[in-house]
mmCIF file of C-alpha atoms and ligand atoms in Angstrom:
data_model
loop_
_atom_site.group_PDB
_atom_site.id
_atom_site.type_symbol
_atom_site.label_atom_id
_atom_site.label_comp_id
_atom_site.label_asym_id
_atom_site.label_seq_id
_atom_site.Cartn_x
_atom_site.Cartn_y
_atom_site.Cartn_z
ATOM 1 C CA MET A 1 4.824 30.680 -27.095
ATOM 2 C CA PRO A 2 4.905 29.496 -30.745
ATOM 3 C CA VAL A 3 5.218 25.726 -31.129
ATOM 4 C CA PRO A 4 8.414 24.822 -33.073
ATOM 5 C CA PRO A 5 7.937 22.705 -36.239
ATOM 6 C CA ALA A 6 7.898 19.006 -35.404
ATOM 7 C CA ASP A 7 10.915 18.213 -37.630
ATOM 8 C CA SER A 8 13.183 20.879 -36.129
ATOM 9 C CA PRO A 9 15.607 19.813 -33.339
ATOM 10 C CA SER A 10 13.635 21.727 -30.673
ATOM 11 C CA GLY A 11 10.385 20.318 -32.092
ATOM 12 C CA ARG A 12 11.710 16.772 -31.798
ATOM 13 C CA LEU A 13 12.838 17.476 -28.253
ATOM 14 C CA LEU A 14 9.398 18.846 -27.414
ATOM 15 C CA THR A 15 7.736 15.737 -28.883
ATOM 16 C CA GLU A 16 10.023 13.536 -26.853
ATOM 17 C CA VAL A 17 9.450 15.449 -23.619
ATOM 18 C CA THR A 18 5.676 15.279 -24.168
ATOM 19 C CA TRP A 19 5.909 11.554 -24.819
ATOM 20 C CA VAL A 20 7.970 10.907 -21.698
ATOM 21 C CA LYS A 21 5.593 13.017 -19.608
ATOM 22 C CA THR A 22 2.610 11.056 -20.937
ATOM 23 C CA ALA A 23 4.346 7.763 -20.237
ATOM 24 C CA GLU A 24 5.141 8.877 -16.704
ATOM 25 C CA ARG A 25 1.567 9.964 -16.157
ATOM 26 C CA ASN A 26 0.280 6.651 -17.490
ATOM 27 C CA ALA A 27 2.634 4.752 -15.222
ATOM 28 C CA ALA A 28 1.376 6.741 -12.220
ATOM 29 C CA ASN A 29 -2.256 6.139 -13.201
ATOM 30 C CA MET A 30 -1.566 2.444 -13.677
ATOM 31 C CA ASP A 31 -0.119 2.312 -10.182
ATOM 32 C CA VAL A 32 -3.198 3.913 -8.663
ATOM 33 C CA LEU A 33 -5.510 1.617 -10.626
ATOM 34 C CA GLY A 34 -3.325 -1.353 -9.754
ATOM 35 C CA ALA A 35 -3.488 -0.475 -6.054
ATOM 36 C CA VAL A 36 -7.294 -0.147 -6.231
ATOM 37 C CA VAL A 37 -7.711 -3.470 -8.063
ATOM 38 C CA THR A 38 -5.313 -5.249 -5.682
ATOM 39 C CA ALA A 39 -6.892 -3.701 -2.581
ATOM 40 C CA VAL A 40 -10.436 -4.736 -3.490
ATOM 41 C CA TRP A 41 -9.289 -8.203 -4.570
ATOM 42 C CA VAL A 42 -7.276 -8.884 -1.453
ATOM 43 C CA MET A 43 -10.000 -7.635 0.894
ATOM 44 C CA LEU A 44 -12.880 -9.603 -0.643
ATOM 45 C CA PRO A 45 -12.436 -12.455 1.918
ATOM 46 C CA ALA A 46 -12.812 -9.786 4.637
ATOM 47 C CA TYR A 47 -15.786 -8.039 3.011
ATOM 48 C CA LEU A 48 -17.909 -11.175 2.686
ATOM 49 C CA PRO A 49 -18.068 -12.540 6.286
ATOM 50 C CA ASN A 50 -20.237 -9.808 7.836
ATOM 51 C CA ASN A 51 -22.762 -10.052 5.024
ATOM 52 C CA VAL A 52 -22.960 -13.828 5.372
ATOM 53 C CA ALA A 53 -23.342 -13.453 9.155
ATOM 54 C CA VAL A 54 -26.386 -11.236 8.595
ATOM 55 C CA LEU A 55 -27.994 -13.975 6.489
ATOM 56 C CA ALA A 56 -26.860 -16.932 8.638
ATOM 57 C CA GLY A 57 -27.070 -15.305 12.079
ATOM 58 C CA GLY A 58 -29.315 -16.480 14.854
ATOM 59 C CA GLY A 59 -29.212 -19.031 17.639
ATOM 60 C CA ARG A 60 -27.008 -18.845 20.688
ATOM 61 C CA PRO A 61 -25.319 -15.504 21.300
ATOM 62 C CA ILE A 62 -21.556 -15.725 21.890
ATOM 63 C CA ASP A 63 -21.831 -14.005 25.262
ATOM 64 C CA GLY A 64 -24.466 -16.532 26.357
ATOM 65 C CA GLY A 65 -26.539 -13.653 27.740
ATOM 66 C CA ARG A 66 -23.795 -12.496 30.115
ATOM 67 C CA THR A 67 -23.632 -8.877 31.147
ATOM 68 C CA LEU A 68 -20.840 -6.559 32.194
ATOM 69 C CA GLY A 69 -22.036 -3.675 34.290
ATOM 70 C CA ASN A 70 -25.548 -2.870 33.148
ATOM 71 C CA SER A 71 -25.114 -3.968 29.538
ATOM 72 C CA ARG A 72 -24.682 -7.216 27.674
ATOM 73 C CA LEU A 73 -21.108 -8.280 27.057
ATOM 74 C CA LEU A 74 -21.678 -8.365 23.256
ATOM 75 C CA GLY A 75 -25.415 -8.625 22.711
ATOM 76 C CA ASP A 76 -27.753 -10.888 20.752
ATOM 77 C CA GLY A 77 -26.382 -9.581 17.444
ATOM 78 C CA LYS A 78 -23.170 -11.645 17.762
ATOM 79 C CA THR A 79 -23.943 -15.347 17.458
ATOM 80 C CA TRP A 80 -21.833 -18.493 17.128
ATOM 81 C CA ARG A 81 -23.640 -19.505 13.958
ATOM 82 C CA GLY A 82 -23.208 -16.112 12.250
ATOM 83 C CA THR A 83 -19.523 -15.969 13.206
ATOM 84 C CA ALA A 84 -18.782 -19.534 12.053
ATOM 85 C CA ALA A 85 -20.692 -19.111 8.781
ATOM 86 C CA GLY A 86 -19.040 -15.753 8.033
ATOM 87 C CA THR A 87 -15.545 -17.090 8.737
ATOM 88 C CA ALA A 88 -16.151 -20.226 6.648
ATOM 89 C CA ALA A 89 -17.571 -18.206 3.749
ATOM 90 C CA GLY A 90 -14.666 -15.737 3.729
ATOM 91 C CA THR A 91 -12.121 -18.570 3.849
ATOM 92 C CA ALA A 92 -13.891 -20.438 1.039
ATOM 93 C CA LEU A 93 -13.973 -17.265 -1.054
ATOM 94 C CA ALA A 94 -10.201 -16.881 -0.582
ATOM 95 C CA VAL A 95 -9.690 -20.446 -1.856
ATOM 96 C CA ALA A 96 -11.874 -19.704 -4.886
ATOM 97 C CA LEU A 97 -10.101 -16.403 -5.578
ATOM 98 C CA SER A 98 -6.726 -18.156 -5.449
ATOM 99 C CA ALA A 99 -7.858 -20.433 -8.264
ATOM 100 C CA LEU A 100 -9.074 -17.413 -10.234
ATOM 101 C CA ALA A 101 -6.098 -15.107 -9.587
ATOM 102 C CA SER A 102 -4.227 -16.082 -12.720
ATOM 103 C CA PRO A 103 -7.077 -15.913 -15.294
ATOM 104 C CA VAL A 104 -8.639 -12.780 -13.773
ATOM 105 C CA GLY A 105 -5.172 -11.260 -13.435
ATOM 106 C CA SER A 106 -4.423 -11.615 -17.130
ATOM 107 C CA LEU A 107 -7.881 -10.260 -17.942
ATOM 108 C CA VAL A 108 -7.215 -7.018 -16.038
ATOM 109 C CA SER A 109 -3.423 -7.046 -16.760
ATOM 110 C CA TYR A 110 -2.418 -7.035 -13.104
ATOM 111 C CA ASP A 111 -0.670 -9.643 -11.005
ATOM 112 C CA LEU A 112 -3.392 -10.532 -8.520
ATOM 113 C CA PRO A 113 -2.300 -12.184 -5.272
ATOM 114 C CA THR A 114 -3.335 -15.699 -4.314
ATOM 115 C CA PHE A 115 -4.267 -16.538 -0.719
ATOM 116 C CA PRO A 116 -2.493 -19.195 1.327
ATOM 117 C CA LEU A 117 -5.175 -20.983 3.395
ATOM 118 C CA PHE A 118 -4.070 -19.284 6.607
ATOM 119 C CA ALA A 119 -4.138 -15.862 4.991
ATOM 120 C CA GLY A 120 -7.724 -16.305 3.803
ATOM 121 C CA PHE A 121 -8.762 -17.681 7.172
ATOM 122 C CA GLY A 122 -7.006 -14.815 8.968
ATOM 123 C CA LEU A 123 -8.780 -12.182 6.868
ATOM 124 C CA ALA A 124 -12.199 -13.794 7.351
ATOM 125 C CA LEU A 125 -11.884 -14.543 11.065
ATOM 126 C CA GLY A 126 -10.306 -11.137 11.669
ATOM 127 C CA ALA A 127 -13.232 -9.383 9.994
ATOM 128 C CA MET A 128 -15.636 -11.178 12.353
ATOM 129 C CA LEU A 129 -13.471 -10.502 15.418
ATOM 130 C CA GLY A 130 -13.216 -6.814 14.540
ATOM 131 C CA ASP A 131 -16.998 -6.601 14.329
ATOM 132 C CA ILE A 132 -17.333 -8.450 17.640
ATOM 133 C CA ALA A 133 -14.811 -6.135 19.305
ATOM 134 C CA ALA A 134 -16.835 -3.181 18.015
ATOM 135 C CA SER A 135 -20.003 -4.594 19.602
ATOM 136 C CA PHE A 136 -18.119 -4.938 22.873
ATOM 137 C CA LEU A 137 -17.205 -1.246 22.671
ATOM 138 C CA LYS A 138 -20.752 -0.289 21.648
ATOM 139 C CA ARG A 139 -22.209 -2.043 24.701
ATOM 140 C CA ARG A 140 -19.635 -0.389 26.979
ATOM 141 C CA SER A 141 -20.605 3.010 25.588
ATOM 142 C CA GLY A 142 -24.280 2.337 26.291
ATOM 143 C CA ARG A 143 -25.353 1.717 22.689
ATOM 144 C CA GLU A 144 -28.096 -0.862 22.290
ATOM 145 C CA ARG A 145 -27.936 -3.657 19.722
ATOM 146 C CA GLY A 146 -28.258 -2.183 16.253
ATOM 147 C CA ALA A 147 -27.231 1.338 17.272
ATOM 148 C CA ALA A 148 -24.888 3.085 14.876
ATOM 149 C CA PHE A 149 -21.330 3.923 15.813
ATOM 150 C CA PRO A 150 -19.998 5.980 12.892
ATOM 151 C CA ALA A 151 -16.468 5.176 11.700
ATOM 152 C CA LEU A 152 -16.274 2.129 13.980
ATOM 153 C CA ASP A 153 -19.079 0.449 11.986
ATOM 154 C CA GLN A 154 -17.264 1.133 8.719
ATOM 155 C CA LEU A 155 -13.750 0.193 9.774
ATOM 156 C CA ASP A 156 -13.989 -2.411 12.569
ATOM 157 C CA PHE A 157 -13.842 -5.398 10.240
ATOM 158 C CA VAL A 158 -10.960 -3.984 8.152
ATOM 159 C CA VAL A 159 -8.830 -3.280 11.180
ATOM 160 C CA GLY A 160 -9.713 -6.705 12.597
ATOM 161 C CA ALA A 161 -8.867 -8.428 9.312
ATOM 162 C CA LEU A 162 -5.521 -6.625 8.974
ATOM 163 C CA VAL A 163 -4.444 -7.221 12.570
ATOM 164 C CA CYS A 164 -5.440 -10.887 12.362
ATOM 165 C CA VAL A 165 -3.829 -11.608 8.988
ATOM 166 C CA PHE A 166 -0.568 -9.948 10.043
ATOM 167 C CA ALA A 167 -0.632 -12.078 13.201
ATOM 168 C CA ILE A 168 -1.385 -15.333 11.362
ATOM 169 C CA ALA A 169 0.381 -14.871 8.002
ATOM 170 C CA PHE A 170 2.959 -12.129 8.486
ATOM 171 C CA GLU A 171 5.173 -12.913 5.469
ATOM 172 C CA TRP A 172 2.253 -12.942 3.071
ATOM 173 C CA ALA A 173 0.600 -9.906 4.635
ATOM 174 C CA SER A 174 3.696 -7.716 4.576
ATOM 175 C CA ALA A 175 4.355 -8.602 0.925
ATOM 176 C CA THR A 176 0.721 -8.027 -0.051
ATOM 177 C CA PHE A 177 -0.250 -4.920 1.897
ATOM 178 C CA THR A 178 2.098 -2.354 0.404
ATOM 179 C CA LEU A 179 1.559 1.253 1.490
ATOM 180 C CA PRO A 180 -0.474 2.239 -1.611
ATOM 181 C CA VAL A 181 -2.678 -0.846 -1.174
ATOM 182 C CA LEU A 182 -3.188 -0.066 2.528
ATOM 183 C CA ALA A 183 -4.046 3.540 1.706
ATOM 184 C CA VAL A 184 -6.659 2.460 -0.849
ATOM 185 C CA ILE A 185 -8.147 -0.053 1.597
ATOM 186 C CA LEU A 186 -8.649 2.603 4.267
ATOM 187 C CA LEU A 187 -10.235 4.969 1.718
ATOM 188 C CA VAL A 188 -12.362 2.588 -0.346
ATOM 189 C CA THR A 189 -13.567 0.258 2.405
ATOM 190 C CA PRO A 190 -15.875 2.694 4.217
ATOM 191 C CA LEU A 191 -17.510 3.603 0.899
ATOM 192 C CA LEU A 192 -17.966 -0.038 -0.097
ATOM 193 C CA HIS A 193 -19.296 -0.890 3.350
ATOM 194 C CA ILE A 194 -21.844 1.941 3.278
ATOM 195 C CA VAL A 195 -23.043 0.932 -0.191
ATOM 196 C CA THR A 196 -23.479 -2.775 0.659
ATOM 197 C CA ASN A 197 -25.255 -2.048 3.951
ATOM 198 C CA VAL A 198 -27.664 0.437 2.414
ATOM 199 C CA ALA A 199 -28.348 -2.149 -0.310
ATOM 200 C CA ALA A 200 -28.898 -4.916 2.300
ATOM 201 C CA TYR A 201 -31.303 -2.574 4.130
ATOM 202 C CA ALA A 202 -33.111 -1.658 0.915
ATOM 203 C CA ILE A 203 -33.760 -5.292 -0.012
ATOM 204 C CA GLY A 204 -34.874 -5.989 3.549
ATOM 205 C CA VAL A 205 -32.173 -8.378 4.818
ATOM 206 C CA LYS A 206 -30.777 -5.879 7.325
ATOM 207 C CA ASN A 207 -32.688 -3.907 9.959
ATOM 208 C CA GLU A 208 -30.566 -0.768 9.805
ATOM 209 C CA PRO A 209 -28.767 0.840 6.861
ATOM 210 C CA TRP A 210 -25.352 0.659 8.673
HETATM 211 N N1 CTP K 1 -24.610 -11.566 13.120
HETATM 212 C C1 CTP K 1 -24.310 -12.744 13.809
HETATM 213 N N2 CTP K 1 -23.039 -12.974 14.282
HETATM 214 C C2 CTP K 1 -22.048 -12.073 14.074
HETATM 215 C C3 CTP K 1 -22.334 -10.875 13.365
HETATM 216 C C4 CTP K 1 -23.618 -10.656 12.908
HETATM 217 O O1 CTP K 1 -25.192 -13.575 14.012
HETATM 218 N N3 CTP K 1 -20.818 -12.342 14.534
HETATM 219 C C5 CTP K 1 -25.998 -11.349 12.603
HETATM 220 C C6 CTP K 1 -26.951 -11.010 13.729
HETATM 221 O O2 CTP K 1 -28.199 -11.574 13.411
HETATM 222 C C7 CTP K 1 -27.002 -9.485 13.674
HETATM 223 C C8 CTP K 1 -26.900 -9.222 12.167
HETATM 224 O O3 CTP K 1 -26.037 -10.241 11.702
HETATM 225 O O4 CTP K 1 -28.172 -8.952 14.233
HETATM 226 C C9 CTP K 1 -26.376 -7.837 11.825
HETATM 227 O O5 CTP K 1 -25.029 -7.709 12.228
HETATM 228 P P1 CTP K 1 -24.499 -6.408 12.980
HETATM 229 O O6 CTP K 1 -25.000 -5.184 12.341
HETATM 230 O O7 CTP K 1 -23.034 -6.585 13.129
HETATM 231 O O8 CTP K 1 -25.148 -6.598 14.457
HETATM 232 P P2 CTP K 1 -26.241 -5.729 15.214
HETATM 233 O O9 CTP K 1 -27.482 -6.563 15.367
HETATM 234 O O10 CTP K 1 -26.368 -4.403 14.618
HETATM 235 O O11 CTP K 1 -25.609 -5.607 16.665
HETATM 236 P P3 CTP K 1 -24.439 -4.638 17.165
HETATM 237 O O12 CTP K 1 -25.087 -3.401 17.657
HETATM 238 O O13 CTP K 1 -23.782 -5.419 18.227
HETATM 239 O O14 CTP K 1 -23.524 -4.399 15.988
HETATM 240 MG MG1 MG K 2 -25.396 -3.320 13.304
#
């Protein structure tokens, strides 16, 4: 179809329609980008704890060596020290991010959420509890310490963090975790988790790449 001259009435209409379409597309893209930025930002206090636990772990196991059936309740991979250090680190990160939300937000042109103390604590503790619950399930299904449990390994801490933060800071959580943000979290988290664990394995701080 021939394009009408730009100064004719139909040409002007075409220009306007194109402009509106572009603006709509930009708005949609901005929303996706905004959801990605918000999702990563808001989950950082849940992403950190497991990595800190790997570095800080050791000492007394939480289950104190107890067994259930023929297997350990949780196993030697879940220790008090690792859990406490991971929770403290995630909570501290949330406090730091709250102070940075405004400057970083204007840098990336998005309103980044701050974390009330209980929200940060809920995300961090929840991430650790999710990982602990996963170990419980691994032991019940006969998997030894360190065995992989695909999907569970990648999502346990996210589900734990979400459940815990909704339980502890419901108002904040329901305002923060909009559907697009939740969708991005469930998509991006497994990828991020795989990348960090493979990296931790490559530099020798983790025994398995999962
Ligand atoms: N770790 C810890 N306390 C936790 C979680 C992790 O001390 N709550 C430390 C342990 O030294 C553990 C390491 O981090 O061995 C790696 O964590 P993870 O992969 O979760 O444990 P695994 O040893 O693989 O054990 P599991 O099979 O139960 O997941
Ligand atoms: Mg493991």
